[in-house]
mmCIF file of C-alpha atoms in Angstrom:
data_model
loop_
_atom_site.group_PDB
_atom_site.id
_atom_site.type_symbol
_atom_site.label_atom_id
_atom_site.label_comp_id
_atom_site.label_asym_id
_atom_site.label_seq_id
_atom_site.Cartn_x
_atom_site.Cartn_y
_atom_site.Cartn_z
ATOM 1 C CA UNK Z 1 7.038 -24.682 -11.010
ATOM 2 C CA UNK Z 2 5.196 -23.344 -7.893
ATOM 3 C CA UNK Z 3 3.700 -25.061 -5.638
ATOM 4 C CA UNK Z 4 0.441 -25.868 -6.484
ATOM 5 C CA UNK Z 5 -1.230 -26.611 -3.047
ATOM 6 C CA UNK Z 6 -0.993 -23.498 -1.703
ATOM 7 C CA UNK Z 7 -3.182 -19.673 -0.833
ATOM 8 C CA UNK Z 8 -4.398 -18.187 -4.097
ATOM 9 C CA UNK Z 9 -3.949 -15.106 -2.152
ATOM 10 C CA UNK Z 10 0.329 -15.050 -2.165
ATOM 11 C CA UNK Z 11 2.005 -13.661 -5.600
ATOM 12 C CA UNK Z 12 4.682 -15.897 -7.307
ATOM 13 C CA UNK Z 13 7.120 -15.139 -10.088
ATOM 14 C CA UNK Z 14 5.677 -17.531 -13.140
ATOM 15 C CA UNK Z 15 8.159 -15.727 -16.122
ATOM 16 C CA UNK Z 16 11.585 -14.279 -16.304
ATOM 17 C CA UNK Z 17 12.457 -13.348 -19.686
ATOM 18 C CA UNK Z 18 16.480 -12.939 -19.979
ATOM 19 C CA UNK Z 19 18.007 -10.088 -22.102
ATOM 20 C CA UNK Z 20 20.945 -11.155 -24.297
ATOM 21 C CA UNK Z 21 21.301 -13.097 -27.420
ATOM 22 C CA UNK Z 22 19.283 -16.007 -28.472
ATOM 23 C CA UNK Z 23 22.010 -18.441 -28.009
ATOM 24 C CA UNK Z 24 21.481 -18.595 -23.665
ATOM 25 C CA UNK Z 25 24.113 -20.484 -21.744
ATOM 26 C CA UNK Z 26 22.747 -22.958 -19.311
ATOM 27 C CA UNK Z 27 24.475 -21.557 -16.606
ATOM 28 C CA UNK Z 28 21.845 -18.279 -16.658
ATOM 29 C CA UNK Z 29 18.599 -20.304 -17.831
ATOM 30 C CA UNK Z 30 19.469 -22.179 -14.616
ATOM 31 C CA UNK Z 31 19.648 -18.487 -12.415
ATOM 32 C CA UNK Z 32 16.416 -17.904 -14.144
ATOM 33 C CA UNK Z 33 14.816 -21.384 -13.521
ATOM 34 C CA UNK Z 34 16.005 -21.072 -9.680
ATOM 35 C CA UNK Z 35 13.941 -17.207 -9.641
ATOM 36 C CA UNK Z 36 11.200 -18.470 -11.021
ATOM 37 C CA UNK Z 37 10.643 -21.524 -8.183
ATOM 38 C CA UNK Z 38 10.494 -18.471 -5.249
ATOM 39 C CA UNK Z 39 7.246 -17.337 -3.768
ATOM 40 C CA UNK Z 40 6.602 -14.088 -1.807
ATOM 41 C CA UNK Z 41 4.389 -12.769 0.822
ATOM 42 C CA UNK Z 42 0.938 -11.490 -0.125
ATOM 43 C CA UNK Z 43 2.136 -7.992 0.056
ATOM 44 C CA UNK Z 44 4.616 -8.247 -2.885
ATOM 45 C CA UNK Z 45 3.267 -7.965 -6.123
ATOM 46 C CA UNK Z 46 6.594 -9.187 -8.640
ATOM 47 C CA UNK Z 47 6.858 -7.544 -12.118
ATOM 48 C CA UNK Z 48 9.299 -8.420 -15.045
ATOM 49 C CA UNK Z 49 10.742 -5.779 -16.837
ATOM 50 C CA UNK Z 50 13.279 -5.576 -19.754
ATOM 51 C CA UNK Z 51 16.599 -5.993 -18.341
ATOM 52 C CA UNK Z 52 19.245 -3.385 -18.726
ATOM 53 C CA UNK Z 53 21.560 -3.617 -21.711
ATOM 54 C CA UNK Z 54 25.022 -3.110 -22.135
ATOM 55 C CA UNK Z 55 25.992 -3.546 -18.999
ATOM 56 C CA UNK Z 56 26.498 -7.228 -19.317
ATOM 57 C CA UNK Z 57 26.221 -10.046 -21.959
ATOM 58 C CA UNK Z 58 22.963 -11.450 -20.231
ATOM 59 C CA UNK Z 59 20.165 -9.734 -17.903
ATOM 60 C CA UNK Z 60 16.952 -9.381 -16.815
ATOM 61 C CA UNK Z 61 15.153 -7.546 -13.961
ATOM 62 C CA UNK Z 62 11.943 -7.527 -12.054
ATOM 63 C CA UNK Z 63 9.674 -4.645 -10.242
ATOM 64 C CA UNK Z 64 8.239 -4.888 -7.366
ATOM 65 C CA UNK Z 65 5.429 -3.030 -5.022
ATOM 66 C CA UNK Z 66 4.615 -3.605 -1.460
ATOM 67 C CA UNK Z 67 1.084 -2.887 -0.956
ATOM 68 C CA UNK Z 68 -1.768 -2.761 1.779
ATOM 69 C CA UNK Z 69 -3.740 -4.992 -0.543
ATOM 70 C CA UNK Z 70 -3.367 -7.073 -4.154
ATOM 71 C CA UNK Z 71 -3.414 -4.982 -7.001
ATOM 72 C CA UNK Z 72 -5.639 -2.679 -6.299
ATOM 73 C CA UNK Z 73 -5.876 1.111 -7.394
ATOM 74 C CA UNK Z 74 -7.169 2.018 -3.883
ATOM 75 C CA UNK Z 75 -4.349 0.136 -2.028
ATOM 76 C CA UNK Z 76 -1.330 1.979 -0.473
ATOM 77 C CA UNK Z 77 1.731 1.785 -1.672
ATOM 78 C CA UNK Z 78 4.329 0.829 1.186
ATOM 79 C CA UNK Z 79 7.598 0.020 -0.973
ATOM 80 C CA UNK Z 80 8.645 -0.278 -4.000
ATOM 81 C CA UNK Z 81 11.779 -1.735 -5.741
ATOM 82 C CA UNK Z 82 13.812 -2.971 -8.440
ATOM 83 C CA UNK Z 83 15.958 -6.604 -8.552
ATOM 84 C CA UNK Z 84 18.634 -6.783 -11.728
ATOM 85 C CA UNK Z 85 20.444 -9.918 -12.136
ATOM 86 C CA UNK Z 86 23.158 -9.296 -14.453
ATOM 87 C CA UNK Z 87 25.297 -12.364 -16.001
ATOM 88 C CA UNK Z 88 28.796 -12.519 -18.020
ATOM 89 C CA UNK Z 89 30.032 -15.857 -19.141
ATOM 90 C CA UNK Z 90 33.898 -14.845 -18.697
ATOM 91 C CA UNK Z 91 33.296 -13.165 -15.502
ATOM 92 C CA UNK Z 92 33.991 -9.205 -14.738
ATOM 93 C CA UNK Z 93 36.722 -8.266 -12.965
ATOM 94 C CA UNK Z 94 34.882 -5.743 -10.751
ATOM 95 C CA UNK Z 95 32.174 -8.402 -10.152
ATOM 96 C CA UNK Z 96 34.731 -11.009 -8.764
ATOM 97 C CA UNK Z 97 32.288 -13.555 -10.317
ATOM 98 C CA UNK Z 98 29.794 -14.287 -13.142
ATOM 99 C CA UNK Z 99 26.888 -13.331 -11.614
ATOM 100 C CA UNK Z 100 26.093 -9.667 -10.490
ATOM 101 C CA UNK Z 101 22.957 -8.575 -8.079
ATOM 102 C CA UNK Z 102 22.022 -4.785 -8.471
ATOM 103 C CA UNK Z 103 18.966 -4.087 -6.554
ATOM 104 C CA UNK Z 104 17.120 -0.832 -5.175
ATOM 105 C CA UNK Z 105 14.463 -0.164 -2.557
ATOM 106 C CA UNK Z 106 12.569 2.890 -1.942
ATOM 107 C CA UNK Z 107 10.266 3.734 1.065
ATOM 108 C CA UNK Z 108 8.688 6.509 2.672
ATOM 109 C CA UNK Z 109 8.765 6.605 6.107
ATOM 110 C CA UNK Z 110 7.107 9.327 9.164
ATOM 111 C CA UNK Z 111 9.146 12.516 9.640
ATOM 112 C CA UNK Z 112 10.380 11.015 13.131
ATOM 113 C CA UNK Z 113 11.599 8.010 11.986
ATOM 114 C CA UNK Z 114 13.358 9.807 8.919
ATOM 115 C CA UNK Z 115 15.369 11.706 11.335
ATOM 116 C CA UNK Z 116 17.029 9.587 13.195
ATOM 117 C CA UNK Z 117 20.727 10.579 12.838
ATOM 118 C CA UNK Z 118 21.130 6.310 12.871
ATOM 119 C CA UNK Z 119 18.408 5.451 10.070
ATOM 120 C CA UNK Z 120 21.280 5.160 7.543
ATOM 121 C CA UNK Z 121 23.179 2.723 9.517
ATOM 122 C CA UNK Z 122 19.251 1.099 10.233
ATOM 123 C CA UNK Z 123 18.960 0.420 7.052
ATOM 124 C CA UNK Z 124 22.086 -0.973 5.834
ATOM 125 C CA UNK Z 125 21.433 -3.653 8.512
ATOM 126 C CA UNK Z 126 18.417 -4.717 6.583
ATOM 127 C CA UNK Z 127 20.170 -5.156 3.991
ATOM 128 C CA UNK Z 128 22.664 -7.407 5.346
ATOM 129 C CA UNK Z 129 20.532 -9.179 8.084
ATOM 130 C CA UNK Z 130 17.962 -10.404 4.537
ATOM 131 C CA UNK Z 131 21.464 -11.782 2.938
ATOM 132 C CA UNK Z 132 22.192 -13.285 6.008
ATOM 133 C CA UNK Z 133 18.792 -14.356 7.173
ATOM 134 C CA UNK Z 134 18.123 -16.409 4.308
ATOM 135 C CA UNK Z 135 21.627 -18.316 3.856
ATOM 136 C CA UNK Z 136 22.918 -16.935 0.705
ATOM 137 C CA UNK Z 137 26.421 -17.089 -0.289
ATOM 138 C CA UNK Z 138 27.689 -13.496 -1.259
ATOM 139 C CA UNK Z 139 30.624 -11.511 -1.818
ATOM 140 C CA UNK Z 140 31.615 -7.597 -2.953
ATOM 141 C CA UNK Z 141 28.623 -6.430 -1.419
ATOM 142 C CA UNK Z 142 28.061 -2.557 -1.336
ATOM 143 C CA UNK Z 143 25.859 0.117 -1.598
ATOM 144 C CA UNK Z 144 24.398 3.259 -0.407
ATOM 145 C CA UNK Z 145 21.684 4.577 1.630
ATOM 146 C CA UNK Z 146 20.428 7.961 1.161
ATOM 147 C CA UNK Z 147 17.609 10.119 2.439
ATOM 148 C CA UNK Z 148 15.601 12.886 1.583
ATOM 149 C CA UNK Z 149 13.273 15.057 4.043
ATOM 150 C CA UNK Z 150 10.158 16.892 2.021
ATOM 151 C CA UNK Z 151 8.252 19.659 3.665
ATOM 152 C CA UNK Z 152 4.899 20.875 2.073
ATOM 153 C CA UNK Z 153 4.035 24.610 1.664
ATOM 154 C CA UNK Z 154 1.468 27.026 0.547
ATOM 155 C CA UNK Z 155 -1.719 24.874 -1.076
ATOM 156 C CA UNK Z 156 0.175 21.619 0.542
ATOM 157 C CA UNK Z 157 0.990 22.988 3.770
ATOM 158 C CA UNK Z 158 -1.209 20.620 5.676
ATOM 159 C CA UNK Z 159 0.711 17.871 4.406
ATOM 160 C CA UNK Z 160 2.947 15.993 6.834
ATOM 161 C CA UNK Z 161 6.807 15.964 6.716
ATOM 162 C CA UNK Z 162 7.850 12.700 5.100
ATOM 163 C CA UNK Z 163 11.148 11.217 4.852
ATOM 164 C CA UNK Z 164 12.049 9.045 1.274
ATOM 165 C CA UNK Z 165 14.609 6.340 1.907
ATOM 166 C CA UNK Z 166 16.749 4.118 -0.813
ATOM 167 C CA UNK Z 167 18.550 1.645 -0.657
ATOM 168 C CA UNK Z 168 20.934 0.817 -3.702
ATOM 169 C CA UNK Z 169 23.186 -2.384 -3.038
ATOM 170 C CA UNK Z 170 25.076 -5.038 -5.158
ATOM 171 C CA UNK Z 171 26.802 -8.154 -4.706
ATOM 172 C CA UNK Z 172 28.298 -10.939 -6.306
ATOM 173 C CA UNK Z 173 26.672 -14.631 -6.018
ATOM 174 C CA UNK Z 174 28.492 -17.426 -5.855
ATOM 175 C CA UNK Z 175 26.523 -19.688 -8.192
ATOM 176 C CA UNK Z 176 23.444 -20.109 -10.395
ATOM 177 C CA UNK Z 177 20.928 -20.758 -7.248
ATOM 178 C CA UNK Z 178 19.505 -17.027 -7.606
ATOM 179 C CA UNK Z 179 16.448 -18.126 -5.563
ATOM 180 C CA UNK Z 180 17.349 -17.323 -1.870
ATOM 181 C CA UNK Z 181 18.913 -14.020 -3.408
ATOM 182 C CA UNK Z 182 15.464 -12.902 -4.786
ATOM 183 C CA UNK Z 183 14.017 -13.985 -0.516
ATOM 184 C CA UNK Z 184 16.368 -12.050 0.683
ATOM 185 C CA UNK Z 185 15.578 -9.114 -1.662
ATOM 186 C CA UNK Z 186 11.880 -9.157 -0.742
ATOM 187 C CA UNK Z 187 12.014 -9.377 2.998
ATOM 188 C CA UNK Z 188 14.723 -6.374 2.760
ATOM 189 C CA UNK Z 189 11.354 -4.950 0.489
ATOM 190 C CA UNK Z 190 8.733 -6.159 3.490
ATOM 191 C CA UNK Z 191 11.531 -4.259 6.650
ATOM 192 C CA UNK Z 192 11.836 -1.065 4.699
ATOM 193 C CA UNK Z 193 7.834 -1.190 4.173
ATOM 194 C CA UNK Z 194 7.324 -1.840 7.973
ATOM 195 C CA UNK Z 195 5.475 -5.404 7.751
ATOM 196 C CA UNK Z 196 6.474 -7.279 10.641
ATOM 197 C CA UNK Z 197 8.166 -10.379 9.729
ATOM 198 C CA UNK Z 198 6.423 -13.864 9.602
ATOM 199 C CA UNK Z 199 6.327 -16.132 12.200
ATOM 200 C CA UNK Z 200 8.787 -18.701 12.345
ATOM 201 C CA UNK Z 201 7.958 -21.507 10.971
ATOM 202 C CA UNK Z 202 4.844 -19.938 8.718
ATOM 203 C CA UNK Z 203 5.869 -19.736 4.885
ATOM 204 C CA UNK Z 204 4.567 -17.361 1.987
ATOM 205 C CA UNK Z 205 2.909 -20.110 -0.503
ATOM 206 C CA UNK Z 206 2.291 -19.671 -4.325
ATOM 207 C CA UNK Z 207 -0.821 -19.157 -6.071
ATOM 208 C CA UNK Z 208 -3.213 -22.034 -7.574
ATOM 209 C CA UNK Z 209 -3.017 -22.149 -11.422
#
């Protein structure tokens, strides 16, 4: 359950809906349990989705949006992203585990920025310093980062050059505590969006119910 003493304002997963047969081990109710206890920064608005199938016994998956305000249709959006947690009793060889992370990130970012010859490297850092940052046990991590430049012309020639940026990664966790995974997926959201990070010491709180 969230916690119930805190700024209506922040967004907090209530629901995660695994995809998979009736029957659910307690091993991946537990994952789900531990994803639903996480809050997030105001920013983040946190969507489930139907997980994908066939790729694993058990799934499920959340959206999410980094925006200049709450849902809003006038708000900017900064980020956006997708979080797949992706479960197999028996374990996968490939996975090196039972549990699988499979995660994306996509931001737009100025023409300057997007051509650093570096940003690549940039970005992978994110991804690693959010695993790291927020104490997560991990192994088999990879993933790529790619970039695309767009230049307007004609009726859109006004338009500025803009750079897209995604960031695909997996991993393996070590247990059922997905919780600090899901953290570390949002701040990696919040860097590639541009937020400065929160003071230390100052905490994104749930919303009152």
């Amino acid at each position: 359950m969230p916690d119930t003493r805190t700024d209506p304002a922040t967004r907090t997963l209530h629901s995660v809906t695994p995809a998979g047969p009736e029957d659910v081990p307690a091993e991946f109710v537990n994952a789900l349990r531990s994803l639903r206890r996480v809050t997030v920064r105001p920013e983040v608005v946190l969507d489930e989705v139907p997980g994908p199938a066939r790729i694993a016994p058990f799934s499920a998956a959340l959206t999410a949006e980094v925006r200049t305000a709450r849902r809003s249709v006038s708000a900017a959006e900064l980020a956006s992203g997708r979080f797949v947690v992706l479960y197999d009793p028996a374990g996968q060889e490939a996975w090196d585990g039972r549990f699988r992370l499979v995660t994306l990130v996509r931001a737009t970012l100025e023409a300057e920025v997007g051509a650093d010859p570096m940003l690549a490297e940039v970005a992978w850092t994110w991804f690693t310093d959010a695993l790291e940052g927020s104490g997560v046990d991990t192994h088999a991590a990879g993933g790529t980062v790619t970039r695309v430049l767009s230049q307007s012309f004609g009726a859109l020639e006004r338009r500025s050059e803009q750079t897209e940026l995604e960031i695909r990664a997996s991993w393996t966790a070590a247990d059922e505590d997905l919780g600090r995974h899901l953290q570390a997926w949002g701040t990696l959201l919040c860097t590639a969006a541009g937020l400065e990070p929160l003071p230390d010491g100052v905490i994104a709180f749930g919303p009152r119910r």
